[in-house]
Backbone as JSON, one array per atom type, in Angstrom:
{
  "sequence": "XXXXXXXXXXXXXXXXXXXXXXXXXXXXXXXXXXXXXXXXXXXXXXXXXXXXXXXXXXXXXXXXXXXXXXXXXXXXXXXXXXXXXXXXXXXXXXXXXXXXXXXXXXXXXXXXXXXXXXXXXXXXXXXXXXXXXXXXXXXXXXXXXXXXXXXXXXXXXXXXXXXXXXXXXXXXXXXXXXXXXXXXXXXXXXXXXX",
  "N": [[40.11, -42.25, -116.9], [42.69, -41.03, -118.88], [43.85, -38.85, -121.2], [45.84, -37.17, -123.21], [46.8, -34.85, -125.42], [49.18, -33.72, -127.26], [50.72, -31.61, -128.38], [52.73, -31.21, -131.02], [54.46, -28.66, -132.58], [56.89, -26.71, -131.87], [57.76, -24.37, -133.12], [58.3, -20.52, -133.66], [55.34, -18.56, -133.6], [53.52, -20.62, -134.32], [50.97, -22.6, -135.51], [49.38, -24.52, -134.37], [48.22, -23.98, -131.17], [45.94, -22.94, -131.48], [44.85, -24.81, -132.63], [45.17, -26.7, -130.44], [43.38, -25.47, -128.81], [41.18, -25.95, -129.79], [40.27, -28.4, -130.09], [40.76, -28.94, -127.31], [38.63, -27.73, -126.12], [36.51, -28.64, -127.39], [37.12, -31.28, -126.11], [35.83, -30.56, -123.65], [32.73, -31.66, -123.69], [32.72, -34.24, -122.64], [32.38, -36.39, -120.49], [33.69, -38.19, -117.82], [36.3, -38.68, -118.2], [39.24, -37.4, -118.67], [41.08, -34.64, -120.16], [44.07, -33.92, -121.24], [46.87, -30.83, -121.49], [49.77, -31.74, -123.76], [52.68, -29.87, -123.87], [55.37, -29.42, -126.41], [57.01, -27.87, -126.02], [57.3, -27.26, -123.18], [58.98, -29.29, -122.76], [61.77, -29.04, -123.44], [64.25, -30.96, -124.77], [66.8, -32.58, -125.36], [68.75, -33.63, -128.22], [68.55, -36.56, -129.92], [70.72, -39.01, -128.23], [70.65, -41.08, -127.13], [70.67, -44.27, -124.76], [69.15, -46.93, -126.5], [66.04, -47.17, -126.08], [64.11, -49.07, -126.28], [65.48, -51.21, -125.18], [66.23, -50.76, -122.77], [64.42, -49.37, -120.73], [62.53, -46.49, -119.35], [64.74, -46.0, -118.15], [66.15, -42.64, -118.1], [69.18, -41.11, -118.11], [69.47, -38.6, -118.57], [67.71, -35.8, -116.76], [65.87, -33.72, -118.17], [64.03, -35.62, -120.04], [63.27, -37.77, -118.81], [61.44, -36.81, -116.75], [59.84, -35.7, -119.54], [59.14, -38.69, -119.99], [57.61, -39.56, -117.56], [55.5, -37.71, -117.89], [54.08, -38.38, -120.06], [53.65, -41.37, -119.65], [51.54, -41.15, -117.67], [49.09, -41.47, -119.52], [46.6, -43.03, -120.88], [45.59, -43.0, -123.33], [46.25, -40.92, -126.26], [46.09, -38.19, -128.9], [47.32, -36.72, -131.21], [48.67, -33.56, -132.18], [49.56, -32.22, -135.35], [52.14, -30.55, -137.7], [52.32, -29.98, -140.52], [55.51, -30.4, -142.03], [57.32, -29.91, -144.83], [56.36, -31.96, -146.14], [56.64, -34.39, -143.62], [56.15, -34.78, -140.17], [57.04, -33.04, -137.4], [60.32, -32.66, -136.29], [60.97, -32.12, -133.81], [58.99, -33.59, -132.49], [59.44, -36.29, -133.33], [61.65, -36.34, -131.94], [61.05, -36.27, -129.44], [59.78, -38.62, -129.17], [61.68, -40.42, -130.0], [63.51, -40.94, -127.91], [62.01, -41.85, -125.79], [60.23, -45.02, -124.97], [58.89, -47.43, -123.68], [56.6, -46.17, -122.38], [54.58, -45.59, -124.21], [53.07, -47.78, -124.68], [51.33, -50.4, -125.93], [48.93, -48.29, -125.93], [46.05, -46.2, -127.44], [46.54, -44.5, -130.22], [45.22, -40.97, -131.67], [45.12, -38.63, -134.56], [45.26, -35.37, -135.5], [46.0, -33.18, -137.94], [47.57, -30.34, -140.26], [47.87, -28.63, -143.05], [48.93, -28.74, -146.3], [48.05, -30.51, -147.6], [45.97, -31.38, -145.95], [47.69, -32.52, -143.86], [48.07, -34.76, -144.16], [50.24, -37.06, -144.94], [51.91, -36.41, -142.95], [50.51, -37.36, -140.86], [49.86, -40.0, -141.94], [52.92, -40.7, -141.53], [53.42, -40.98, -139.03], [52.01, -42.69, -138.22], [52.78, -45.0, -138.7], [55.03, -44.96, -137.62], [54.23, -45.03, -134.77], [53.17, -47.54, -134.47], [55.32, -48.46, -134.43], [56.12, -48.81, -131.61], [54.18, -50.49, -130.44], [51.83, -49.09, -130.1], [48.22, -48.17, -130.55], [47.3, -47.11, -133.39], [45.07, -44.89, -134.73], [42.39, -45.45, -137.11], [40.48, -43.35, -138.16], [40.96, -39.92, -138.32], [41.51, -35.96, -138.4], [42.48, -33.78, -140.22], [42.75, -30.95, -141.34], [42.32, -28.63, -143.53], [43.42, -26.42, -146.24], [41.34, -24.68, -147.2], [40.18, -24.58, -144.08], [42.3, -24.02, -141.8], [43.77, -21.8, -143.89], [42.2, -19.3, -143.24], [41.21, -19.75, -140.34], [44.18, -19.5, -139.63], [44.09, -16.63, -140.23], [42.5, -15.54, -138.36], [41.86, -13.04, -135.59], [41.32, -13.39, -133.13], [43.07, -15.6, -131.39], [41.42, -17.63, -130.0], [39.3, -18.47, -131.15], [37.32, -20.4, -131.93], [35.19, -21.34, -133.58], [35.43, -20.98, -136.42], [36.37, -24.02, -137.33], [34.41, -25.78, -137.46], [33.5, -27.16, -139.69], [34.95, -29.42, -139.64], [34.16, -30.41, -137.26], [32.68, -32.83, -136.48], [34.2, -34.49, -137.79], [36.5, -34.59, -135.54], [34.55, -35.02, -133.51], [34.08, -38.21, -134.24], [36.68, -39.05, -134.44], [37.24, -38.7, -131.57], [35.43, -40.31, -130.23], [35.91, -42.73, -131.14], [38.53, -42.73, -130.46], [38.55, -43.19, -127.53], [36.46, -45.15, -126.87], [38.59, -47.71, -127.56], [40.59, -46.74, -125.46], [39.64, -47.07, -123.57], [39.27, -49.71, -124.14], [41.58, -50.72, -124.14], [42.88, -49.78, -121.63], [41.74, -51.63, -119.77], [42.81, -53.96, -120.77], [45.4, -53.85, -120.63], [45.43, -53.62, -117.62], [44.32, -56.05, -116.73], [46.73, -57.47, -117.86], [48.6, -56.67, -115.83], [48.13, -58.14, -113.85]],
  "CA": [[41.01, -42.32, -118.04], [43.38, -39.3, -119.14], [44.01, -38.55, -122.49], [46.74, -36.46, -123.42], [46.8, -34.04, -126.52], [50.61, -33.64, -127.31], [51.46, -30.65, -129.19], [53.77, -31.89, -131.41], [55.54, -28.29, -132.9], [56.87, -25.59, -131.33], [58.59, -23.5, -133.78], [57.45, -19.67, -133.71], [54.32, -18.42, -134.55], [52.99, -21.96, -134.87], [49.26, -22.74, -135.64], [48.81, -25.17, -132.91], [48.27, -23.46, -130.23], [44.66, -22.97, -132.1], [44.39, -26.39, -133.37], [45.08, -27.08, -129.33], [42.48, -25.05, -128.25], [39.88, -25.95, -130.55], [40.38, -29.44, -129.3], [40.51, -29.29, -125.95], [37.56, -27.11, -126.11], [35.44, -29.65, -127.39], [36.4, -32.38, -125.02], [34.8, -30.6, -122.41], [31.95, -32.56, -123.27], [33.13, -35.82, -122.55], [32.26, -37.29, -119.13], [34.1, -39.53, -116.97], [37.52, -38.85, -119.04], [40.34, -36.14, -118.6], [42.21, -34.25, -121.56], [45.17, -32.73, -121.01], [47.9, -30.48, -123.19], [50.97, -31.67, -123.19], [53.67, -28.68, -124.94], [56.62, -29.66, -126.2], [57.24, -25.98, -125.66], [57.1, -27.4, -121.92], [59.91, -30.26, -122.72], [62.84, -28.94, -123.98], [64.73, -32.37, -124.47], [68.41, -32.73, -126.26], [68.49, -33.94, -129.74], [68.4, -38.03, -129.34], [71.62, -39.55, -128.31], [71.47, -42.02, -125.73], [70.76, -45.76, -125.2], [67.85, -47.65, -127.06], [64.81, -46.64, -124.63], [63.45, -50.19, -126.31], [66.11, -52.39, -124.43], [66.38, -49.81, -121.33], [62.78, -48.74, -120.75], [62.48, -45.67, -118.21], [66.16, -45.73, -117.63], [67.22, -41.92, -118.24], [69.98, -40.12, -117.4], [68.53, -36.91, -118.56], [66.05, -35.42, -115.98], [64.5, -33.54, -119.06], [63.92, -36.9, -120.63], [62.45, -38.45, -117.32], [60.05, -36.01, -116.69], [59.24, -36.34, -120.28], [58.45, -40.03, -119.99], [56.88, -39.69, -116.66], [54.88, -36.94, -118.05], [53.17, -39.61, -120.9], [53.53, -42.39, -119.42], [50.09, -41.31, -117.32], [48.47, -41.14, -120.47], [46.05, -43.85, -121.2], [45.54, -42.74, -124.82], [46.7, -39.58, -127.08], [45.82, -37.25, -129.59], [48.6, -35.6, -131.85], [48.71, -32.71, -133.49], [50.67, -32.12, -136.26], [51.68, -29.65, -138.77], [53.1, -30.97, -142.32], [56.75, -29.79, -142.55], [58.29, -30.63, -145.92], [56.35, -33.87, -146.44], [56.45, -35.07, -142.99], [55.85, -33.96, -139.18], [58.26, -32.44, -137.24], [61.66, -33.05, -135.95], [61.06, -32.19, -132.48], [58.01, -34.46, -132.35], [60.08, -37.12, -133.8], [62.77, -36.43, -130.97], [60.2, -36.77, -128.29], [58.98, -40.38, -129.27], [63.1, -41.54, -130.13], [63.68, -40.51, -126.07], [60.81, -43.3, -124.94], [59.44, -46.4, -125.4], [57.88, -48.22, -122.71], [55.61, -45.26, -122.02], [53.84, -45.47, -125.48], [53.33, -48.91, -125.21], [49.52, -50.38, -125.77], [47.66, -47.49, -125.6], [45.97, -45.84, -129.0], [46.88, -42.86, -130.98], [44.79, -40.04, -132.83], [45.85, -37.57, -135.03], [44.72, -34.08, -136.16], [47.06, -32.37, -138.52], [47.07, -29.23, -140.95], [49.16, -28.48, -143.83], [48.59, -28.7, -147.78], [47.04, -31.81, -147.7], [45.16, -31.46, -143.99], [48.23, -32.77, -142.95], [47.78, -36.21, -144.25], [51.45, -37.03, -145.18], [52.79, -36.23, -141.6], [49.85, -38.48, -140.29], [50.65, -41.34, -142.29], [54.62, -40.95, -140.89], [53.6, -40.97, -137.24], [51.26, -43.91, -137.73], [54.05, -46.35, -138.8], [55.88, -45.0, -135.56], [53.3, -45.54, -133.28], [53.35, -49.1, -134.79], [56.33, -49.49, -133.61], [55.98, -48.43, -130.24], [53.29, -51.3, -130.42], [50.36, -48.52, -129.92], [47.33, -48.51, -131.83], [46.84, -46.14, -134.11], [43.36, -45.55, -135.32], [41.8, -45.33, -139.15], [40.06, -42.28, -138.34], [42.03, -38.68, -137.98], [41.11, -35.01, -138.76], [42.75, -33.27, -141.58], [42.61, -29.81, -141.36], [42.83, -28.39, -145.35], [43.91, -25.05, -146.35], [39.89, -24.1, -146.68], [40.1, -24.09, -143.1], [43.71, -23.62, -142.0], [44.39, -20.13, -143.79], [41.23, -18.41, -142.2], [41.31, -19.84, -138.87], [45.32, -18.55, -139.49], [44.14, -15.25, -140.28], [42.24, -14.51, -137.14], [42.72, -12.33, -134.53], [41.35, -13.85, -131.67], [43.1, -17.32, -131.42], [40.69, -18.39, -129.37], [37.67, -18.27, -131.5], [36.92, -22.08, -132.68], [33.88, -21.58, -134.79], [35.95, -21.76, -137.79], [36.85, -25.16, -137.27], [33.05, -25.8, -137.36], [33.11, -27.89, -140.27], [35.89, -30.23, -139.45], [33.59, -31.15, -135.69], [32.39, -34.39, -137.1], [35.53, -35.89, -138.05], [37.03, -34.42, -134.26], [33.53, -36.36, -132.54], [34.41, -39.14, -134.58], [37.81, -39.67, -133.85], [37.5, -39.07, -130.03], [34.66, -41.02, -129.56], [36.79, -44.27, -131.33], [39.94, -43.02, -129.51], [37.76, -43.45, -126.05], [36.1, -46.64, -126.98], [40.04, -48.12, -127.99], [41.5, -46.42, -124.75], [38.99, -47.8, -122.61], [39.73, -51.4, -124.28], [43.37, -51.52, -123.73], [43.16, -49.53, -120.46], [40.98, -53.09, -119.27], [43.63, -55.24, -121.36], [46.31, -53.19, -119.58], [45.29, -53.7, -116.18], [44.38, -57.34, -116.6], [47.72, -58.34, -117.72], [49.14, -56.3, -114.47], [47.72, -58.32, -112.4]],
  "C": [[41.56, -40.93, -118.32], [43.81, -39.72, -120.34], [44.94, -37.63, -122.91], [46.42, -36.13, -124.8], [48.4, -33.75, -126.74], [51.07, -32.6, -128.63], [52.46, -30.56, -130.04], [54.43, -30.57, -132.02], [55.86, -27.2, -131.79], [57.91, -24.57, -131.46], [57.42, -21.87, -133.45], [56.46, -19.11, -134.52], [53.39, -19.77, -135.01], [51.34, -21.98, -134.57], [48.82, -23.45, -134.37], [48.63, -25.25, -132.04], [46.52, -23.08, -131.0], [44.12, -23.94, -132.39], [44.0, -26.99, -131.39], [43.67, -26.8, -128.73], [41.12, -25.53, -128.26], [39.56, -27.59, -129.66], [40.02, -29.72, -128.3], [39.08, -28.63, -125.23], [36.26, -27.92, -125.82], [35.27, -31.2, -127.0], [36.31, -32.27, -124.28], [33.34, -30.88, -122.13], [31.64, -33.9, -123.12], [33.19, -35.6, -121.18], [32.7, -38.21, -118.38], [35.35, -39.51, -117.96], [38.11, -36.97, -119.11], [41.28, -35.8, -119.82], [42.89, -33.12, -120.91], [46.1, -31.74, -122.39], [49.05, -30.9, -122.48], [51.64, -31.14, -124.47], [54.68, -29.2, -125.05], [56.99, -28.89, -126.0], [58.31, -26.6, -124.2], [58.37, -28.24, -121.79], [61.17, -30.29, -123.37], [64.04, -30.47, -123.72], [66.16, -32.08, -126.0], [68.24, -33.93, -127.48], [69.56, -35.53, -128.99], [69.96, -38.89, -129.11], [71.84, -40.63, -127.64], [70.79, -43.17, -125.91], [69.36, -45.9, -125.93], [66.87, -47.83, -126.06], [63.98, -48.38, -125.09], [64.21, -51.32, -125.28], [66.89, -51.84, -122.86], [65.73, -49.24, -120.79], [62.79, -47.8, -119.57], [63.27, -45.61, -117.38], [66.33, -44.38, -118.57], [67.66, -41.46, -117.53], [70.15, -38.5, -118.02], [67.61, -36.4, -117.7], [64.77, -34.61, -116.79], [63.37, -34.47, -119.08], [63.18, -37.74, -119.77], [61.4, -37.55, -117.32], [59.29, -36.14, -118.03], [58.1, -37.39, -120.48], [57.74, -40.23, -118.63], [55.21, -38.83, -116.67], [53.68, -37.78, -118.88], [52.94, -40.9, -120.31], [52.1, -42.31, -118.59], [49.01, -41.36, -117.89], [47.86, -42.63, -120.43], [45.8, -44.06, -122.6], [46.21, -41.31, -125.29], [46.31, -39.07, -128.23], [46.68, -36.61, -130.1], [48.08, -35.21, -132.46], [49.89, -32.45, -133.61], [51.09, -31.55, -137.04], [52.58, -30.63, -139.82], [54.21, -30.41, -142.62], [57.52, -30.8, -143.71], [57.54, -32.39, -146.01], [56.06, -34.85, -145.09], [56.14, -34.11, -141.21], [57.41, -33.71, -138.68], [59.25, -32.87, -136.54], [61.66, -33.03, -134.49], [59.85, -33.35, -131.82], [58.73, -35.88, -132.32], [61.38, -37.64, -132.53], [62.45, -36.85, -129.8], [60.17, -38.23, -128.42], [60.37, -41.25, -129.64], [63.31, -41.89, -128.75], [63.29, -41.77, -125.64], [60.44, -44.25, -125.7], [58.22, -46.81, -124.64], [56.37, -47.49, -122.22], [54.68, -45.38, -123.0], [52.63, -47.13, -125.24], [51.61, -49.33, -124.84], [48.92, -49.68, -125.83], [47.19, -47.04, -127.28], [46.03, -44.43, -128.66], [45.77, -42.19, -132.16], [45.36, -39.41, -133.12], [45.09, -36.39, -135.51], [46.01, -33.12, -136.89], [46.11, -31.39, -139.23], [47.81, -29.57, -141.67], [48.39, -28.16, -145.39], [47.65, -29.42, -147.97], [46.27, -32.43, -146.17], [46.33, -32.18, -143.08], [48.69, -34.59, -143.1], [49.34, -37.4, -144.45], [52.37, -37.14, -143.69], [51.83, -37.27, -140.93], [50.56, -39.81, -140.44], [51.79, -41.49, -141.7], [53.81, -41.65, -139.8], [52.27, -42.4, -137.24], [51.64, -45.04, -137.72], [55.11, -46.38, -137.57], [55.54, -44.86, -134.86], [53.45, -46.96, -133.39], [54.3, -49.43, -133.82], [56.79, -49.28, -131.85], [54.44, -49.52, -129.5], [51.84, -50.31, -129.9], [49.59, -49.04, -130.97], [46.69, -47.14, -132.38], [45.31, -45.92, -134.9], [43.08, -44.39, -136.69], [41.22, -43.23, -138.82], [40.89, -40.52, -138.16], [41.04, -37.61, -138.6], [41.75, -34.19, -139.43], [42.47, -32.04, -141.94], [43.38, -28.92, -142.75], [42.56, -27.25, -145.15], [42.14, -24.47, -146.46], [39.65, -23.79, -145.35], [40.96, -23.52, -141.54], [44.14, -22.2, -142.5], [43.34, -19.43, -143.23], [41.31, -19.0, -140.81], [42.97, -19.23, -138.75], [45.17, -17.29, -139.1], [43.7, -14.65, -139.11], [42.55, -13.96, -136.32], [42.77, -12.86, -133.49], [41.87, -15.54, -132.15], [42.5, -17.96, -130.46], [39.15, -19.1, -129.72], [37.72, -19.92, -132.39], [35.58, -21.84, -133.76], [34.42, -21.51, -136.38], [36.24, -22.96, -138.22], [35.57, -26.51, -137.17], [32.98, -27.28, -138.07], [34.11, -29.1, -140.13], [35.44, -30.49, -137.76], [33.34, -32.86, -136.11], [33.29, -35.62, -137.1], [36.13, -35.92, -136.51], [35.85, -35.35, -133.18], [33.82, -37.65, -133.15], [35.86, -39.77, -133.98], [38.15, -39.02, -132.63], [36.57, -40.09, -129.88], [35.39, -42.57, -130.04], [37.66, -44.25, -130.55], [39.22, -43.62, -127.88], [37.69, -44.6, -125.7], [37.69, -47.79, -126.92], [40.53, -47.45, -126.45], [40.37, -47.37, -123.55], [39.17, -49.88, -122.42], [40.7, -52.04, -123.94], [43.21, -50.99, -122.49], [42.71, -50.94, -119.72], [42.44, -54.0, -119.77], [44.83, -54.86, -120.38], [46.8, -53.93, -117.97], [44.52, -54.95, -115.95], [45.68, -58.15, -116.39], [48.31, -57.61, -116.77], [49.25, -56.71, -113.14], [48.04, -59.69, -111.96]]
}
């Protein structure tokens, strides 16, 4: 199974590139399951103009946009992070998931945000538009609140995770559901395929 982590900003100076780390850190003790990053950094993609990816599924004529959706589409499950701009997540995140469809489709979604309110606000968005990408979004998420958000900001080394200490629990929690849930549909998946 592969798991994708999807970086959802990539304005400058952005936190998540720490939030990433911390993450991917600690599912190097998960066994028999692959986590990747995927940057939007990495996917520079043109602000959304073209047909309804719901009634044209892995038809583009962008090669960004293709690679994009070829890029998720190996994903069995995902993991967003998110930061909280103005109330909701961000615009380029948002631009990613207008692009595709078919790629999303069945698998489940976690979330880990930051922000004022750990982020909780931009969660909620992106869980009504996983809906509709018929994923499954799951109850549990991680919520990263300004208690641990402006000091893990402040540090020097962005590599150092032990600030993020007290927010492990909720991150073993919601991988070990996302797992269980990716493992269920990956089976449901590859039943009806056949």
């Amino acid at each position: 199974m592969l798991i994708q982590v999807i970086n959802g900003t990539t304005r400058e100076g952005r936190f998540s590139e720490r939030i990433a780390h911390w993450v991917l850190d600690f599912a190097r003790q998960y066994e028999g399951v692959a986590f990747e990053l995927v940057d939007l950094r990495d996917h520079p993609l043109p602000f959304f103009d073209g047909a309804a990816p719901m009634w044209t599924p892995r038809q583009y004529t962008d090669e960004a946009v293709a690679r994009f959706g070829r890029t998720v589409d190996r994903a069995d499950g995902y993991i967003f992070l998110t930061a909280e701009y103005n109330h909701g997540y961000s615009a380029v995140l948002k631009n990613a998931l207008d692009w595709t469809y078919a790629e999303w489709h069945r698998k489940p979604a976690g979330f880990v945000g930051w922000g004022g309110v750990g982020g909780a606000r931009a969660i909620e968005q992106l869980r009504q538009v996983t809906v509709e990408f018929e994923m499954a979004p799951l109850r549990h998420a991680v919520h990263i609140a300004p208690e641990i958000y402006l000091p893990a900001r402040d540090q020097a080394d962005p590599t150092d995770t032990a600030v993020f200490a007290p927010a492990e629990p909720f991150l073993k929690l919601l991988t070990d559901d996302l797992l269980w849930w990716t493992g269920a549909l990956h089976a449901a998946r590859t039943r009806d395929a056949s």
